[in-house]
CSV table of C-alpha atoms in Angstrom, one decimal:
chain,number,residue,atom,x,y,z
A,1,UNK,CA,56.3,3.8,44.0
A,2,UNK,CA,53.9,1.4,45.6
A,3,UNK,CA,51.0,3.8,45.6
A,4,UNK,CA,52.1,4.9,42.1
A,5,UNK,CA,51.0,1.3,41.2
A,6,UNK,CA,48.2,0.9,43.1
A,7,UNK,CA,46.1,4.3,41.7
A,8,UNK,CA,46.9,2.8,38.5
A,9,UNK,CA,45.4,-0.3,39.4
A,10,UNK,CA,42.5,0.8,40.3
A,11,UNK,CA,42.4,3.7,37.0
A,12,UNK,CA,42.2,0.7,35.3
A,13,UNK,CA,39.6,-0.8,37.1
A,14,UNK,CA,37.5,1.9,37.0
A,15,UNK,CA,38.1,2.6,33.2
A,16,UNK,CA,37.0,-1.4,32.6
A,17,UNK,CA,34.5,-1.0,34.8
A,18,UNK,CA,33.1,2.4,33.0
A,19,UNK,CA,33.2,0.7,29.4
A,20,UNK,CA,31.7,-2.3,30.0
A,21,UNK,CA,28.8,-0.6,31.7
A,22,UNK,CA,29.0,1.3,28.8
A,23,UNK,CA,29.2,-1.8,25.8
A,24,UNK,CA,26.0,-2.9,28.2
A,25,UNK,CA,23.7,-0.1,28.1
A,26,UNK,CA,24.5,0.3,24.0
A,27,UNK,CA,23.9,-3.5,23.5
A,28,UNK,CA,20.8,-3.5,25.4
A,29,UNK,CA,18.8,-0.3,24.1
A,30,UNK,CA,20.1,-1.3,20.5
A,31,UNK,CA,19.5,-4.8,20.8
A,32,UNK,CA,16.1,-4.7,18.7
A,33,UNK,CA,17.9,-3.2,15.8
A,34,UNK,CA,20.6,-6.5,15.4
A,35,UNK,CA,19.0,-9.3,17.4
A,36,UNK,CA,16.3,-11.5,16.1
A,37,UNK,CA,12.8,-10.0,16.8
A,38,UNK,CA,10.5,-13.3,17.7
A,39,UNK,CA,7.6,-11.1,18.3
A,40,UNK,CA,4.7,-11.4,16.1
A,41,UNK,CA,4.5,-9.2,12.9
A,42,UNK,CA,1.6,-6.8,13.4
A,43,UNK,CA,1.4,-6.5,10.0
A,44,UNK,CA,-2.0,-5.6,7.9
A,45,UNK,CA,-2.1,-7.7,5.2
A,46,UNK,CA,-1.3,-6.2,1.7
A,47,UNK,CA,-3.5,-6.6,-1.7
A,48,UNK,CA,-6.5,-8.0,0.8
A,49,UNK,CA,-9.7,-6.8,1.2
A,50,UNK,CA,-10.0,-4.7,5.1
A,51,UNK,CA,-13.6,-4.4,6.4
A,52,UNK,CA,-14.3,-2.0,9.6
A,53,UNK,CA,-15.4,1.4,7.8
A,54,UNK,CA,-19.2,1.7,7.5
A,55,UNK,CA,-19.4,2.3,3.5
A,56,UNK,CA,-15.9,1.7,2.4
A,57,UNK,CA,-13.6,-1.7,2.0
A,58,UNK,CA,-9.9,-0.9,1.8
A,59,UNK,CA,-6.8,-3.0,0.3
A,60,UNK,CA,-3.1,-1.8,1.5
A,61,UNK,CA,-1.1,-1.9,-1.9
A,62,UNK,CA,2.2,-0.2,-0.4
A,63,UNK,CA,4.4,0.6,2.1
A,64,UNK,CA,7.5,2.2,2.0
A,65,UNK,CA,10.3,3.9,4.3
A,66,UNK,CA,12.7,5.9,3.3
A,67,UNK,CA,15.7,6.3,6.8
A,68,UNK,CA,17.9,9.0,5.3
A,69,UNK,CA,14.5,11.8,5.2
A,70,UNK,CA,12.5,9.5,7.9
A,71,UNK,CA,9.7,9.5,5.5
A,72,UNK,CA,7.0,6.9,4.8
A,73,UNK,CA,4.4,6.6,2.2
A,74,UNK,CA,1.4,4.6,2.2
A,75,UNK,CA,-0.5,3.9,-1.0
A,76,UNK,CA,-4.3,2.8,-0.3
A,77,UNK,CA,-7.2,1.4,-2.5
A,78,UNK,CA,-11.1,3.1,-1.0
A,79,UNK,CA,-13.6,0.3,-2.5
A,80,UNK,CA,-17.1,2.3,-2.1
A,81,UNK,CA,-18.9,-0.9,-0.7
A,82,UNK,CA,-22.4,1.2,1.1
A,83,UNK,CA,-25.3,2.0,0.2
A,84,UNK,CA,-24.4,6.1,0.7
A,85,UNK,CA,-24.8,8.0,-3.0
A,86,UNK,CA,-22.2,10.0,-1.7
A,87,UNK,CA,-18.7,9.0,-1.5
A,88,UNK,CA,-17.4,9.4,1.9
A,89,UNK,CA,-14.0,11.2,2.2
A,90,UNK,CA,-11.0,10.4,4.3
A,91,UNK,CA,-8.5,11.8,7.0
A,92,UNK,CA,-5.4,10.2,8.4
A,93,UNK,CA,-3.3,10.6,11.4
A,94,UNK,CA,-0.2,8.1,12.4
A,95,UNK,CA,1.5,7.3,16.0
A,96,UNK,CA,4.1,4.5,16.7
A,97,UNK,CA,2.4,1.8,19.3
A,98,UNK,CA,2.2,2.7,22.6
A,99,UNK,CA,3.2,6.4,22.3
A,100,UNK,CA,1.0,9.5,22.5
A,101,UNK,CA,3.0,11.4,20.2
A,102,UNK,CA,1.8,12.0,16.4
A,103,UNK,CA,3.7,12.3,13.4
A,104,UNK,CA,2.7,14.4,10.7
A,105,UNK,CA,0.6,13.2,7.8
A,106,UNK,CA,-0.1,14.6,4.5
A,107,UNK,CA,-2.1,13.4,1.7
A,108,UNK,CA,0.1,13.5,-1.5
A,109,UNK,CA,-2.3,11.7,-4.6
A,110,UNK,CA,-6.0,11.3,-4.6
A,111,UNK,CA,-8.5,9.7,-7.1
A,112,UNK,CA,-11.5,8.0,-7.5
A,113,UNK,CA,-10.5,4.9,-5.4
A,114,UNK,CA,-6.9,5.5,-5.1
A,115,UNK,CA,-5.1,7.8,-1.6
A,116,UNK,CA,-1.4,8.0,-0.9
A,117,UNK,CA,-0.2,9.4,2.4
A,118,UNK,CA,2.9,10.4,3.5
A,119,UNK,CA,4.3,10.3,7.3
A,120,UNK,CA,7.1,12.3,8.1
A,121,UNK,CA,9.7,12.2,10.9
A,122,UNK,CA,9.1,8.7,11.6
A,123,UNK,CA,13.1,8.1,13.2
A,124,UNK,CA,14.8,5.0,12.3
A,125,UNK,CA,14.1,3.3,15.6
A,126,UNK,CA,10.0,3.2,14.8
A,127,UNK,CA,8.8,-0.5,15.4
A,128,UNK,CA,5.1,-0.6,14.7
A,129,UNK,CA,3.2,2.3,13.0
A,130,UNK,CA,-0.5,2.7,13.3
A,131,UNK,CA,-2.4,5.0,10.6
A,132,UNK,CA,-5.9,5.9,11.6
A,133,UNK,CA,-8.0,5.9,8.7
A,134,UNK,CA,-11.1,7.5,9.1
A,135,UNK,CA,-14.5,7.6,7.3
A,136,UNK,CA,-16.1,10.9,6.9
A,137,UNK,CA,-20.0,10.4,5.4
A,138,UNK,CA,-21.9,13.2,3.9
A,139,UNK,CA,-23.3,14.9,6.3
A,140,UNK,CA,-27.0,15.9,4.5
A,141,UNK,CA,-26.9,11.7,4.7
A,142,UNK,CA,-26.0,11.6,8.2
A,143,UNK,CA,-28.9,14.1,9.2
A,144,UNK,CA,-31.6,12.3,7.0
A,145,UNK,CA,-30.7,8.8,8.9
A,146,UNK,CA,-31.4,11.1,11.8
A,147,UNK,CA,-34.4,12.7,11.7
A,148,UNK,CA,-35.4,8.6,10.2
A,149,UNK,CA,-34.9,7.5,13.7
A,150,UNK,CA,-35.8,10.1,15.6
A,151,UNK,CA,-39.5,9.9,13.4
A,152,UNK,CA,-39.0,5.8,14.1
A,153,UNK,CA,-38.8,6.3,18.1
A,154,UNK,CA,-41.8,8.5,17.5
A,155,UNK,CA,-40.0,11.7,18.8
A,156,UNK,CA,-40.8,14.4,16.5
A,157,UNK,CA,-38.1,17.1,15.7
A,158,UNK,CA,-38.6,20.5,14.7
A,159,UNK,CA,-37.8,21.7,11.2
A,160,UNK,CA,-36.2,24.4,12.5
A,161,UNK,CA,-33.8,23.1,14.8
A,162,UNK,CA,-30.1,23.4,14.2
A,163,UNK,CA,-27.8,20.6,12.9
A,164,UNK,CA,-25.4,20.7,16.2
A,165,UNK,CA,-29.1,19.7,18.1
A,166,UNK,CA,-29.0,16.2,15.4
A,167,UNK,CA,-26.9,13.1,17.3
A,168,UNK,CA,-24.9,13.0,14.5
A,169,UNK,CA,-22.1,9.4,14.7
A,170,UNK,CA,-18.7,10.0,14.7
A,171,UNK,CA,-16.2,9.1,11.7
A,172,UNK,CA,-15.8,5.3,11.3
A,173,UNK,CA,-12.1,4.3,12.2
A,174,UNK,CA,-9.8,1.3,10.8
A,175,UNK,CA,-6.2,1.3,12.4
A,176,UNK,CA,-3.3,-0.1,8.7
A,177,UNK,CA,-0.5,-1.4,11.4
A,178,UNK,CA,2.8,-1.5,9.5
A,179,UNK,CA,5.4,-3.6,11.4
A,180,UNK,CA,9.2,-2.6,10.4
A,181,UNK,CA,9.7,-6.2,9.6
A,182,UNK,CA,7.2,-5.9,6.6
A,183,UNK,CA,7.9,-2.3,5.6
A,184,UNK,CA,9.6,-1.8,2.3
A,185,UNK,CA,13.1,0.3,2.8
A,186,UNK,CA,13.3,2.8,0.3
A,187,UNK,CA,16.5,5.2,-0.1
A,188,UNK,CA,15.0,7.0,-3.1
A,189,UNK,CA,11.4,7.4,-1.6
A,190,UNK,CA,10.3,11.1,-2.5
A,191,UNK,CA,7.4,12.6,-3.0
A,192,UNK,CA,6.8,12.1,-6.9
A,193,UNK,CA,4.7,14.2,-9.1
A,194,UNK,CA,0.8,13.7,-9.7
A,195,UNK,CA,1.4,11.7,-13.4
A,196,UNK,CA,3.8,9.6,-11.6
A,197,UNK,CA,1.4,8.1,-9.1
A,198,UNK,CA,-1.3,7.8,-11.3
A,199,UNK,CA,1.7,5.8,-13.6
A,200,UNK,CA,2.0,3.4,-10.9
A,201,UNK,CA,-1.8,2.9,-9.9
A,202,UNK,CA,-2.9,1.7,-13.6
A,203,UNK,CA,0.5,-0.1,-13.7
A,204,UNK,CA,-1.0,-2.1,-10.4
A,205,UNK,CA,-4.2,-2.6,-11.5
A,206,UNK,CA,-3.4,-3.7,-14.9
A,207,UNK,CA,-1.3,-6.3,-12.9
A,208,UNK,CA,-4.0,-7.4,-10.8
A,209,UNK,CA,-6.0,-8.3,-14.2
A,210,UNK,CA,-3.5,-10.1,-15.6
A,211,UNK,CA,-3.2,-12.1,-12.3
A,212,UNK,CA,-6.9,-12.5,-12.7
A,213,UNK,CA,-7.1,-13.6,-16.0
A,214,UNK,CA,-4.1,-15.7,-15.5
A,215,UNK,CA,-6.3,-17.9,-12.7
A,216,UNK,CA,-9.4,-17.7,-14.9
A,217,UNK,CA,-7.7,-19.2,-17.5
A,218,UNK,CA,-4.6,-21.6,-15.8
A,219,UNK,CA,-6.7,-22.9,-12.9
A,220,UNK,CA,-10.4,-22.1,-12.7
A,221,UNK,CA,-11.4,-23.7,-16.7
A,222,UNK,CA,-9.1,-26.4,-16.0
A,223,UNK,CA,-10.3,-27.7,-13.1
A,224,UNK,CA,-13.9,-27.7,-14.6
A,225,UNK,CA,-12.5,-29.5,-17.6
A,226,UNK,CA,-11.1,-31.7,-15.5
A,227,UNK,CA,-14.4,-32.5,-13.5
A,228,UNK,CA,-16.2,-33.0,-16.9
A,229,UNK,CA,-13.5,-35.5,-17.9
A,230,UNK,CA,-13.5,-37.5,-14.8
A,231,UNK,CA,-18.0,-37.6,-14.8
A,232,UNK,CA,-18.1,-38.9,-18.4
A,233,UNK,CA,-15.9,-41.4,-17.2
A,234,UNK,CA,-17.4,-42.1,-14.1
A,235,UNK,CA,-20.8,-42.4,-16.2
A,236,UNK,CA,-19.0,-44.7,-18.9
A,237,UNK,CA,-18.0,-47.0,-16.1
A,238,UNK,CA,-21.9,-47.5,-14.8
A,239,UNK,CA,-23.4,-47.7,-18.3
A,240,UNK,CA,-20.8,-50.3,-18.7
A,241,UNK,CA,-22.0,-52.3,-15.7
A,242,UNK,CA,-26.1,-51.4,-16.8
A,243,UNK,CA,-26.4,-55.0,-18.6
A,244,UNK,CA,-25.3,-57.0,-15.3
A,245,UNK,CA,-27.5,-55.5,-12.6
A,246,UNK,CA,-31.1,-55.7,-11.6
A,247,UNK,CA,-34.3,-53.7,-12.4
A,248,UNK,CA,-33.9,-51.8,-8.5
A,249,UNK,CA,-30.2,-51.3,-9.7
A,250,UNK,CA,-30.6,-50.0,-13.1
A,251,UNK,CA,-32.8,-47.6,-11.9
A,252,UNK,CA,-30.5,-46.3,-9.0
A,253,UNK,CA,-27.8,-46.3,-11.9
A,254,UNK,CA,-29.4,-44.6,-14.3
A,255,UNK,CA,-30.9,-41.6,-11.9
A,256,UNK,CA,-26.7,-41.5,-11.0
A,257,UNK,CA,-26.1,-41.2,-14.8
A,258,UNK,CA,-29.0,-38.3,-14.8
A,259,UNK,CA,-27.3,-36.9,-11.8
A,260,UNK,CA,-23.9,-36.7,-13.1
A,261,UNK,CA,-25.0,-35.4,-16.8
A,262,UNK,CA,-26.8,-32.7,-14.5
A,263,UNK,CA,-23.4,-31.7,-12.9
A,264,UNK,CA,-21.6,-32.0,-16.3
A,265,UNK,CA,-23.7,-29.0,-17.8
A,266,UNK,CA,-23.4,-27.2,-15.1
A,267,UNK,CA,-19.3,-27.4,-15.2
A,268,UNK,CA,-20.0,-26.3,-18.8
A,269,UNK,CA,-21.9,-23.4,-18.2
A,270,UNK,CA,-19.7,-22.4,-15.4
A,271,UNK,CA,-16.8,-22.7,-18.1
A,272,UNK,CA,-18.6,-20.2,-20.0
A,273,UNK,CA,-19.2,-17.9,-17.3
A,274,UNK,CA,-16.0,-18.1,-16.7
A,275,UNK,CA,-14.7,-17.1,-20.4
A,276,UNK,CA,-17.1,-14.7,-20.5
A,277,UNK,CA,-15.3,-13.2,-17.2
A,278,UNK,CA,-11.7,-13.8,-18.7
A,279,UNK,CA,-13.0,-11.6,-21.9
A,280,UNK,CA,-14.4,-8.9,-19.8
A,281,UNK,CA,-11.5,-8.9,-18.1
A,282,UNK,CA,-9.2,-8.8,-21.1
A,283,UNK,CA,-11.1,-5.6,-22.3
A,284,UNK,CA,-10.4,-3.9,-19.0
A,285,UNK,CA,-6.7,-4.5,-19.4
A,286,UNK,CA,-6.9,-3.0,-22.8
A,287,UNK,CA,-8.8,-0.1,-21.5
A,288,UNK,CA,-6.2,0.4,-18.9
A,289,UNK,CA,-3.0,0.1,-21.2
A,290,UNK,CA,-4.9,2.6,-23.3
A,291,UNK,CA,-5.1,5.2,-20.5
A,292,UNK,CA,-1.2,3.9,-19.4
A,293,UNK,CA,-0.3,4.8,-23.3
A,294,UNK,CA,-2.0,8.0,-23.0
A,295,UNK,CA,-0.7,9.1,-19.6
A,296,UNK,CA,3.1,8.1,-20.4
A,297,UNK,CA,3.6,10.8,-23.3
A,298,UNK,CA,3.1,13.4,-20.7
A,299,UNK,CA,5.2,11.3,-17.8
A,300,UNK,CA,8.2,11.6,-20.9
A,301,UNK,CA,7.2,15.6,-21.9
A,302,UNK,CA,7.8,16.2,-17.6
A,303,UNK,CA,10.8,13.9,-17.5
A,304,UNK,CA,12.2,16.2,-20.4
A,305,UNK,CA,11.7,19.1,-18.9
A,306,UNK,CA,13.0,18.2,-15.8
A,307,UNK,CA,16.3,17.4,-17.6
A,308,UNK,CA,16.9,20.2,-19.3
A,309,UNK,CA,15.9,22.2,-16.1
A,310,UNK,CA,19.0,20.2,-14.9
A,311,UNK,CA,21.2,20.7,-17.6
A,312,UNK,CA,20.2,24.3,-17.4
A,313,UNK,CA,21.4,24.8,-13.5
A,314,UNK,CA,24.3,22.7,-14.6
A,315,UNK,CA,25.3,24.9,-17.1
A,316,UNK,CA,24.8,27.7,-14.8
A,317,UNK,CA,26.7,26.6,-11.9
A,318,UNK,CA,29.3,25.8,-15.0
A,319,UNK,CA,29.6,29.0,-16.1
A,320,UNK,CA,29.5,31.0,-12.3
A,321,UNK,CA,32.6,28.8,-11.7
A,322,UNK,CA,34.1,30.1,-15.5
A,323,UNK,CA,33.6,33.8,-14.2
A,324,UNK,CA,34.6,32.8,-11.0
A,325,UNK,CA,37.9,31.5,-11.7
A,326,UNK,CA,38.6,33.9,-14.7
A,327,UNK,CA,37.9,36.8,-12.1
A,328,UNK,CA,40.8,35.4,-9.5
A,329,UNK,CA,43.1,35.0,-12.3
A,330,UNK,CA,42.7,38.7,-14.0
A,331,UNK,CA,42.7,39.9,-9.8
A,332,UNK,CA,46.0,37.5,-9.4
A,333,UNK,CA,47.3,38.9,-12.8
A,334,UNK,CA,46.8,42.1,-11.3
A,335,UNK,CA,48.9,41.5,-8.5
A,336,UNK,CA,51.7,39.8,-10.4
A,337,UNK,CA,51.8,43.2,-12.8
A,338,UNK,CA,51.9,44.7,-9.2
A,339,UNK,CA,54.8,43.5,-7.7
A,340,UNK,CA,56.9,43.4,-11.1
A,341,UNK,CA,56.4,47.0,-11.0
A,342,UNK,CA,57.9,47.7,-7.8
A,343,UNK,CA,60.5,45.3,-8.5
């Protein structure tokens, strides 16, 4: 009876023992996922201008995460900034900070100035992403820079050498870091169709010009009208005081007047630079809401489509369960008709 007691005095040691080594390992590897994280965000900055590339200037417009497929996407704006008549072209690749291991990345929407990539398997417990963006010049450009500095160092180089003989530079690299804490979670991220994308880039770009307009004209003219107000004032005050001073004073008043009239023009004409900006502007947005208008017809025509396609295998599935069930009640009929018979 006594040792009875004892072995289960100690099960129940060992069974404690077991689960709170247990509740410790789960609360210490998951810890990062519940607990504050006081590290500092890695983040690039979004809707800012990112030097690094040799002909190109980028701005990170979007980052999203989707758990359930373990999918990101990544919208980005190319800037061509160089001096290259030839638009360089782009490739990506992504790994999480301070692993070797890559995850796949595909390139799902491309225009003029506009990429979207897509990394996939990214698991839930990612912390910081890194995507390598690199810069791919032409190379006929590359090659020309070349034999330019091989003719500057006074080397000559033979016509008829091959291009793999050229020291050709390697693709300029810029490193987007997206930090979980800053990455948008997105259960209904999918890959979306072409229309779509290009939907959502003249969406965000007719919102930036609104946002530009809307300092143009709310803080930039303002400000300028307010400097004009407060100089006319200013040179009210010393014309005010012109009949009390003395000939050295006048003088130093009166080239302060000069001074400030100066400064007053050039508010005005920067108010009219800046109109003239706010108008150009304006025009763009109408531009773009014309190409937004003219884009959207075939967004709704797809949309459409895609429902009836829906209704379609709806319908479908509807009627394969009709048949279905129809067909085990004639077979069960059947067997009723059976068994009455015998009977």
């Amino acid at each position: 009876m006594s040792s009875s007691l004892q072995k289960g005095k100690e099960n129940k040691f060992y069974i404690t023992v077991i689960f709170t080594t247990i509740v410790l390992f789960v609360v210490f590897f998951t810890s990062k996922l519940w607990m504050y994280d006081d590290n500092p965000n890695m983040q690039t900055p979004f809707n800012t201008d990112i030097l690094g590339l040799d002909q190109t200037t980028l701005r990170l417009n979007r980052w999203e995460y989707n758990p359930e497929k373990k999918l990101m996407e990544v919208s980005i704006e190319t800037i061509h900034t160089g001096t290259d008549v030839v638009k360089p072209t782009f490739t990506f690749k992504a790994k999480e900070r301070d692993s070797l291991e890559e995850y796949p990345v595909k390139v799902v929407y491309k225009d003029d100035t506009n990429i979207v990539v897509q990394i996939e398997n990214v698991p839930e417990t990612y912390r910081i992403i890194g995507l390598f963006v690199y810069e791919h010049r032409d190379r006929k450009i590359l090659e020309n820079e070349a034999r330019e500095r091989y003719s500057l160092e006074g080397d000559t180089l033979n016509p008829e050498e091959t291009e793999t003989e050229l020291e050709l530079p390697k693709p300029s690299e810029k490193i987007l870091v997206g930090d979980y804490r800053s990455i948008k979670i997105n259960t209904e991220l999918e890959t979306k169709d072409v229309i779509e994308y290009q939907i959502e880039n003249v969406k965000r770009e007719i919102k930036e010009v609104e946002n530009q307009i809307k300092i143009i004209t709310e803080e930039k003219i303002p400000l300028q009208e307010e400097l004009i107000v407060a100089l006319e004032e200013e040179i009210e005050t010393i014309k005010n005081d012109l009949e009390y001073q003395t000939k050295e004073e006048k003088e130093e008043s009166e080239s302060e007047i000069k001074s400030k009239n100066e400064a007053i023009e050039e508010a005005k004409k920067e108010i009219n630079e800046l109109k003239e900006n706010a108008n150009k502007l304006m025009e763009k947005r109408e531009k773009l809401q014309e190409k937004l208008n003219s884009i959207s017809p075939e967004m709704d025509k797809k949309d459409k489509d895609k429902k009836k396609e829906k209704e379609k295998t709806s319908d479908e599935k509807q009627d394969k369960k009709d048949k279905s069930k129809s067909k085990n009640k004639t077979e069960s009929d059947k067997e009723t008709s059976k068994d009455n018979k015998k009977e």
